[in-house]
CSV table of C-alpha atoms and ligand atoms in Angstrom, one decimal:
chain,number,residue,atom,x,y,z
A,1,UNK,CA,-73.8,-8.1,52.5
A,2,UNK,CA,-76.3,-5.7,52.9
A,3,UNK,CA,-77.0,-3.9,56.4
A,4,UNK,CA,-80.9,-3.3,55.4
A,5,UNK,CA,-80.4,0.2,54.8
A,6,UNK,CA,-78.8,0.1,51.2
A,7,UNK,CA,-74.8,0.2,53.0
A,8,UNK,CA,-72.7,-2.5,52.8
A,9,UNK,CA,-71.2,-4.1,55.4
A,10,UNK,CA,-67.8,-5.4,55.7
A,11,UNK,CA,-67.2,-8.7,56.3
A,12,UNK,CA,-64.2,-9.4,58.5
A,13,UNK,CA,-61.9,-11.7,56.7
A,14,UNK,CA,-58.7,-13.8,56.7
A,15,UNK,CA,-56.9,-11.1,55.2
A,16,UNK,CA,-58.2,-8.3,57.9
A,17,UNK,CA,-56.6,-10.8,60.5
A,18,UNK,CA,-53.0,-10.0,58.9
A,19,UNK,CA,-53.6,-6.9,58.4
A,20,UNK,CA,-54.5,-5.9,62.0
A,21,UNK,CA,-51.1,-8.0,63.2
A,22,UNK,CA,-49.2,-5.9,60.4
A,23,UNK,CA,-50.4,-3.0,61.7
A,24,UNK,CA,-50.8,-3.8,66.1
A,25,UNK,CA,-54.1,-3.7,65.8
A,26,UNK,CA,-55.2,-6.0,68.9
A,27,UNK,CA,-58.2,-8.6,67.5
A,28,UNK,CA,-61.6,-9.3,70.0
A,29,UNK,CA,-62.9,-12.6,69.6
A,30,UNK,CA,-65.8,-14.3,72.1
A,31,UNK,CA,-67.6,-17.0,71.7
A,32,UNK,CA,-71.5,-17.5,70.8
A,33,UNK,CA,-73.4,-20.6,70.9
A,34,UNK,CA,-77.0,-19.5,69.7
A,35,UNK,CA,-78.4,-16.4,67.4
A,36,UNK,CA,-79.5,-14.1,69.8
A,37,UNK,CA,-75.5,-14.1,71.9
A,38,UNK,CA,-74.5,-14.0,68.2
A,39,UNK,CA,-76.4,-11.0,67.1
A,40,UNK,CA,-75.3,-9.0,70.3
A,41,UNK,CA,-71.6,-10.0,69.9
A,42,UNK,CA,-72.0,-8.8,66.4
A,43,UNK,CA,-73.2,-5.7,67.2
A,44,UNK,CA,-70.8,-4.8,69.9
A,45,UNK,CA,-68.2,-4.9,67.6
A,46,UNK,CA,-65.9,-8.1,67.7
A,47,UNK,CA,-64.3,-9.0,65.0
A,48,UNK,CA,-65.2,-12.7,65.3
A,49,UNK,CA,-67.3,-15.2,66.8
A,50,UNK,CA,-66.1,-18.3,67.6
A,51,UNK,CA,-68.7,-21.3,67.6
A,52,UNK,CA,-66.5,-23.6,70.6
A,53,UNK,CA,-66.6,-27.0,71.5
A,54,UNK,CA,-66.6,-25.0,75.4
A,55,UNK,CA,-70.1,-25.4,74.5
A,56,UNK,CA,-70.1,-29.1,75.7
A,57,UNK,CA,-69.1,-27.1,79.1
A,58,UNK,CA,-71.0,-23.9,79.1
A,59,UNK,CA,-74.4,-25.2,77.1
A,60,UNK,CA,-74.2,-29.0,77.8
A,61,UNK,CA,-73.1,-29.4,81.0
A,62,UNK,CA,-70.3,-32.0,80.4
A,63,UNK,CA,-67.6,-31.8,82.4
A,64,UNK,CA,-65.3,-31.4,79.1
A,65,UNK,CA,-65.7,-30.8,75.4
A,66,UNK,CA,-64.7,-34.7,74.6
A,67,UNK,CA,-68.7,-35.9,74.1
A,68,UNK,CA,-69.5,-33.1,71.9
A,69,UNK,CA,-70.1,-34.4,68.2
A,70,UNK,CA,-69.9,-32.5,64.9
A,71,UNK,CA,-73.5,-32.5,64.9
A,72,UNK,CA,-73.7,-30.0,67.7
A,73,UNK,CA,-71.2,-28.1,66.1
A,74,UNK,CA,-73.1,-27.7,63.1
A,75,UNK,CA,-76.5,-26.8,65.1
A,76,UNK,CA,-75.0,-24.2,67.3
A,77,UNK,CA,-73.1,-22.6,64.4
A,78,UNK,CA,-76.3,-22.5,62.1
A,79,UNK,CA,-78.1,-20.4,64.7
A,80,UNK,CA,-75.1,-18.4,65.6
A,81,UNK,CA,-75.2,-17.5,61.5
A,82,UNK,CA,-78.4,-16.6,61.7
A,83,UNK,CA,-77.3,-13.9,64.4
A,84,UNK,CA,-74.3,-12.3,62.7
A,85,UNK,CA,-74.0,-10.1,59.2
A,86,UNK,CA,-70.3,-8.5,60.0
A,87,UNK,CA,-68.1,-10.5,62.6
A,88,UNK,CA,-66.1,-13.4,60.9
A,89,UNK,CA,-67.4,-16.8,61.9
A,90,UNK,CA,-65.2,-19.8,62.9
A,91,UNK,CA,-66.3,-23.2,64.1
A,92,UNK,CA,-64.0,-25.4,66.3
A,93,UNK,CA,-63.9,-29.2,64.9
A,94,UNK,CA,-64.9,-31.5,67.7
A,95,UNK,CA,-63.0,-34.2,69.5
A,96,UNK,CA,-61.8,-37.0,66.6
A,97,UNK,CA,-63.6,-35.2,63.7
A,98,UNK,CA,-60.3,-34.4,62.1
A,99,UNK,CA,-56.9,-36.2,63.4
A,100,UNK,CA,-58.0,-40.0,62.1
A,101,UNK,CA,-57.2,-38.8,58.4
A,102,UNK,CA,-57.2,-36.2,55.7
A,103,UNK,CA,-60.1,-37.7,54.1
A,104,UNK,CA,-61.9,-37.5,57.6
A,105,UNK,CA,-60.7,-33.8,57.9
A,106,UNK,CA,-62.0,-33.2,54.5
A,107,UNK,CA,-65.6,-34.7,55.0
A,108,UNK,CA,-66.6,-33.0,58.6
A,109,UNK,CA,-65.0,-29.5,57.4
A,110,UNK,CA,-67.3,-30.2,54.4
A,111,UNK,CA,-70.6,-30.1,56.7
A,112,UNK,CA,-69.6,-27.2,58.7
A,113,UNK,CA,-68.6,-25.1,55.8
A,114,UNK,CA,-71.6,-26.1,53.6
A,115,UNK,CA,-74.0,-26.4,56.4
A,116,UNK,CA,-73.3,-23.7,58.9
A,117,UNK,CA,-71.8,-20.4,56.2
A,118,UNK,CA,-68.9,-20.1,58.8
A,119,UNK,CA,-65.9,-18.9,57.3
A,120,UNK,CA,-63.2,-20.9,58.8
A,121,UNK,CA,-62.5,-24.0,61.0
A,122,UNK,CA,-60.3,-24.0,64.0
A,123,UNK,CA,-58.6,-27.3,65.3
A,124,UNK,CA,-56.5,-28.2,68.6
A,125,UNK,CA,-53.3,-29.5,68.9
A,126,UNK,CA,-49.9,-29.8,66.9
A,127,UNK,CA,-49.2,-33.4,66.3
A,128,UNK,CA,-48.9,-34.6,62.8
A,129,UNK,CA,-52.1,-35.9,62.6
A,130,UNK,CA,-53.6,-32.4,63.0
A,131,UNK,CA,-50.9,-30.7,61.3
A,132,UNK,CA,-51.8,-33.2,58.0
A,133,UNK,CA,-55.8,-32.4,58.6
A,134,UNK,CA,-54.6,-28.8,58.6
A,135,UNK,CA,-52.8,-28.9,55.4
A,136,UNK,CA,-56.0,-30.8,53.3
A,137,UNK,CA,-57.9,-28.4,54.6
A,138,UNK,CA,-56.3,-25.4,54.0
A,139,UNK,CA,-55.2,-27.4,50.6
A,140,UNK,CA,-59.3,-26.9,49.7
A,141,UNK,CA,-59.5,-23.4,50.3
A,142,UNK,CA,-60.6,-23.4,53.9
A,143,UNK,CA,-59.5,-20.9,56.7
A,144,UNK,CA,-58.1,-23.0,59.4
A,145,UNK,CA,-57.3,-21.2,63.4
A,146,UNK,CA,-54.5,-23.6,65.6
A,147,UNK,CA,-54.9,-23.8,68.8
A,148,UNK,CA,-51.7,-24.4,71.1
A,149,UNK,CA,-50.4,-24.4,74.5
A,150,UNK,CA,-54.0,-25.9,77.4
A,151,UNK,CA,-55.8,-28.1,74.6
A,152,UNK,CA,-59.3,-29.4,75.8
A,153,UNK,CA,-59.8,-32.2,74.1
A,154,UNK,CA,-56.4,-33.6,75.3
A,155,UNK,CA,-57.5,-32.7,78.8
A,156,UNK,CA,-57.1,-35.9,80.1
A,157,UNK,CA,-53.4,-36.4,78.8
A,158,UNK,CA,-52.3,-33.1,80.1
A,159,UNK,CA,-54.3,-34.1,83.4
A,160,UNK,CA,-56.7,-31.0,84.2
A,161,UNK,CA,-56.7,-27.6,83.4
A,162,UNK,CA,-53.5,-26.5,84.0
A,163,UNK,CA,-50.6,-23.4,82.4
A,164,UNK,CA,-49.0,-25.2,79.9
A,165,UNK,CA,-45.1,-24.5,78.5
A,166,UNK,CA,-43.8,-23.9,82.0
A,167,UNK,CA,-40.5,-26.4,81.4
A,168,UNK,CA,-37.6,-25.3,79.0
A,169,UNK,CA,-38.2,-28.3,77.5
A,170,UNK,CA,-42.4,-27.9,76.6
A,171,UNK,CA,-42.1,-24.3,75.8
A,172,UNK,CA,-39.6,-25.2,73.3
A,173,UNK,CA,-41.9,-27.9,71.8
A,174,UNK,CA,-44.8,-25.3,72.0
A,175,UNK,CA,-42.5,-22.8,69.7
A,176,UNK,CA,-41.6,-25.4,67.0
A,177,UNK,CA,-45.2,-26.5,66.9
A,178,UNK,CA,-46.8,-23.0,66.6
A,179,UNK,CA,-43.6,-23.1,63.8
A,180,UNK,CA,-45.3,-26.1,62.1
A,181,UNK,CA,-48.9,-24.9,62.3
A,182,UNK,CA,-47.9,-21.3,60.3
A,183,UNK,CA,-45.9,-23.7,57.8
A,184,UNK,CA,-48.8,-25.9,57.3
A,185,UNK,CA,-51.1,-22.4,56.3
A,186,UNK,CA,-52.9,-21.4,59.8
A,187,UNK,CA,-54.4,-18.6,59.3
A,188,UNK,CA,-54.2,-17.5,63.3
A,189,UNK,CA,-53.5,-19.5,66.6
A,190,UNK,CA,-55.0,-19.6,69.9
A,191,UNK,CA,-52.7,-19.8,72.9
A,192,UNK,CA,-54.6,-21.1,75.6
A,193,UNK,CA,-53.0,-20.8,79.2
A,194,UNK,CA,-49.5,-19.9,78.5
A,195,UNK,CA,-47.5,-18.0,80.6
A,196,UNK,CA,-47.0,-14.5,79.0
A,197,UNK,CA,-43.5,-14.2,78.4
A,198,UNK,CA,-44.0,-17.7,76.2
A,199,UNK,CA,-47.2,-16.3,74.8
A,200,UNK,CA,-44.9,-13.0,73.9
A,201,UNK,CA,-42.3,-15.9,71.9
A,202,UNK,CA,-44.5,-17.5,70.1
A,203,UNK,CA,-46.4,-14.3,69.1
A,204,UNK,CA,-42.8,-12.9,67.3
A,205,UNK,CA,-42.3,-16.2,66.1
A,206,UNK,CA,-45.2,-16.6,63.9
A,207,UNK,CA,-46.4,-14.1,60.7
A,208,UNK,CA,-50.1,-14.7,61.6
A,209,UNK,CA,-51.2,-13.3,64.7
A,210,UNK,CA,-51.8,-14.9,68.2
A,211,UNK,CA,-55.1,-14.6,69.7
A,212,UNK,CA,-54.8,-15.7,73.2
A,213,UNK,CA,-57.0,-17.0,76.1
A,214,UNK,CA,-54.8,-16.8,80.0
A,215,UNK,CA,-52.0,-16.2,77.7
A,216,UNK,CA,-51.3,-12.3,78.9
A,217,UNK,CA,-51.2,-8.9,76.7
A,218,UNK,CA,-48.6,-9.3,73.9
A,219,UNK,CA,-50.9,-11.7,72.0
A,220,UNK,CA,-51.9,-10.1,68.7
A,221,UNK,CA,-55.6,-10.7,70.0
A,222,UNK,CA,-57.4,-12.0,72.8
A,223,UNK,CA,-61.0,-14.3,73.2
A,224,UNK,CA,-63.3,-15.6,75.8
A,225,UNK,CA,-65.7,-17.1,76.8
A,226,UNK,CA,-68.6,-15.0,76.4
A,227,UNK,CA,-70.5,-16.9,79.6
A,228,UNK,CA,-67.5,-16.2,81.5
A,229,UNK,CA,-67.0,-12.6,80.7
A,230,UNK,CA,-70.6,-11.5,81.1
A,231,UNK,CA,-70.4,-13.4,84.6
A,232,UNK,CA,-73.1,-15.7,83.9
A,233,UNK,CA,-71.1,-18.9,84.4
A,234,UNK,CA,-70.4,-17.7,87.8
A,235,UNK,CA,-68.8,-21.2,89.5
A,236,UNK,CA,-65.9,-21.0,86.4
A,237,UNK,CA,-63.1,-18.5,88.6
A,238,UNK,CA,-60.0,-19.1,86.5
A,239,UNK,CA,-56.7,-16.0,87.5
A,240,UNK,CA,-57.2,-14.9,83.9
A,241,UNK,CA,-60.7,-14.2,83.8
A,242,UNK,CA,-62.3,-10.6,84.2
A,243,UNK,CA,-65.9,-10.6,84.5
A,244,UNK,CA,-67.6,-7.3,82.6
A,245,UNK,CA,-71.0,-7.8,84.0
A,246,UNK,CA,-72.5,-10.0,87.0
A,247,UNK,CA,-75.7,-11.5,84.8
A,248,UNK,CA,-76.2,-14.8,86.7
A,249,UNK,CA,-76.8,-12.4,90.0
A,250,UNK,CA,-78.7,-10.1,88.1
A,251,UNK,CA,-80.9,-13.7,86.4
A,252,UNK,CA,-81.0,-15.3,89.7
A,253,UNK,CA,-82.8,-12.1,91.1
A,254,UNK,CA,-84.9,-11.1,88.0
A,255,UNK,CA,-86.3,-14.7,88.6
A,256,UNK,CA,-87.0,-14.4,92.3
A,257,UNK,CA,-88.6,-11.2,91.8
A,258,UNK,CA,-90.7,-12.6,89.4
A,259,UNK,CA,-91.6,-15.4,91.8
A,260,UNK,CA,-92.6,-13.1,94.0
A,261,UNK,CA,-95.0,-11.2,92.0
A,262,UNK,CA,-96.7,-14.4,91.0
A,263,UNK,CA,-97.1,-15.6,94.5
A,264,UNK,CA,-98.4,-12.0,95.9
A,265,UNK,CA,-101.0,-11.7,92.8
A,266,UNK,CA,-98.6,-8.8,91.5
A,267,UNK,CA,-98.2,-9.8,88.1
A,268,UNK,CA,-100.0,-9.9,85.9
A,269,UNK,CA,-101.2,-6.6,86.9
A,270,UNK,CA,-103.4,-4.5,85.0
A,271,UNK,CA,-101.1,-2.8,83.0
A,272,UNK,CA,-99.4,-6.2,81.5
A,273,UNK,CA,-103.2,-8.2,80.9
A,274,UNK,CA,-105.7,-7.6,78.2
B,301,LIG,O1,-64.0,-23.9,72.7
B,301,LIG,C1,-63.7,-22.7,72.9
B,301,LIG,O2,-64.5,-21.9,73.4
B,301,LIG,C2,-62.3,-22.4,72.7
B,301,LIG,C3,-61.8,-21.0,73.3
B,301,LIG,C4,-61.7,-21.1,74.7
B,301,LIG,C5,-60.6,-20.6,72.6
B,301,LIG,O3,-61.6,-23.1,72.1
């Protein structure tokens, strides 16, 4: 891929992901739902993007991923493409777009691949029915990212957004799954609100690395929520979250000083009319 200027730019990839474990390299990942978050993300450096179904939350409005269709998916991750030329791109399969079968699996990582030019897929859960989707698609040649420990889409069965693997008994279950997700070729995993000393297992436990999300520092990587970590989605407050910027006070007051202007006859001045 070319930068514009003649240089090439490198692509991040599968392979850099094992690499960077190999070596303690810690991996960045946020999320982007549109070009222009996309292009900036890009440019600040992360190593990948991840298209998330938190965009039935953060873009929607929903109260939880579960009504966002592949669809959405696939129009949030074509304008996110447009946006980036270096990060790695990954699109999370929606609610019931891959656990009904392989052949179902197959088909909707199909679109997203062909449709979107992302370069991996990531799913939740590790049931058999994800752990078989995982294994066509990998079988096909496709990058897939797991996703263990809080699970959106089963956010009704776990009953709210809540640590997960606090019990002897569901830790243990969260270790033999992330177990099953390496054997069945995941590329990466996402822990998602573990407590850190089980985040810490599961990270020695697995060959590929751990990217994790309220699952404390000895993950290989860490992502968020890019809404949440540039403070725009200010009424999300979860312990893990740090906030590097306060944009929906900075939008909220760009906007009301804008209102202003317009109602005192201060904009458009002179200066900003033809
Ligand atoms: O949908 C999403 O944004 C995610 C991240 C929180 C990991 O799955």
């Amino acid at each position: 891929m070319s930068s514009g200027d003649g240089a090439l730019l490198k692509v991040v990839s599968v392979r850099d992901f094992v690499t960077r474990k190999g070596a303690g390299e810690k991996l960045v990942l946020t999320t982007a739902y549109d070009a222009l978050f996309g292009r900036l993300v890009d440019e600040a450096g992360v190593d990948a993007i991840l298209v998330g179904d938190s965009l039935g939350n953060v873009i929607a409005g929903h109260s939880s991923t579960l009504p966002v269709t592949l669809d959405d998916m696939i129009y949030h991750a074509m304008a996110v493409r447009r946006g980036v030329t270096r990060a790695m791109l990954i699109v999370d399969l929606p609610f019931l777009t891959y656990q009904v079968s392989a052949e179902q699996a197959l088909e909707n990582c199909g679109r997203v691949m062909r449709e979107t030019g992302a370069q991996a897929v990531k799913m939740e859960g590790g049931g058999d029915d994800v752990l078989r989707a995982i294994r066509a698609v990998v079988g096909v040649g496709v990058p897939v990212m797991g996703h263990l420990g809080f699970t959106p889409q089963s956010v009704h069965a776990i009953g709210g957004f809540r640590v997960q693997g606090r019990s002897t008994a569901d830790a243990e279950r969260i270790v033999a799954q992330a177990r099953k997700l390496e054997e069945a070729g995941v590329f990466a995993l996402v822990l998602e609100l573990l407590p850190s000393s089980l985040a810490a297992e599961v990270t020695s436990a697995v060959s590929v690395p751990t990217i994790g999300i309220g699952a404390g520092a000895a993950c290989d990587g860490q992502v968020l929520v890019l809404h949440d970590l540039l403070g725009l989605n200010d009424r999300f407050t979860p312990k893990f979250l740090k906030r590097y910027a306060s944009m929906a006070d900075e939008v909220r007051s760009a906007v009301s000083d804008y209102r202003d202007d317009v109602r005192a006859g201060r904009y458009p001045d002179a200066e900003h009319s033809f």
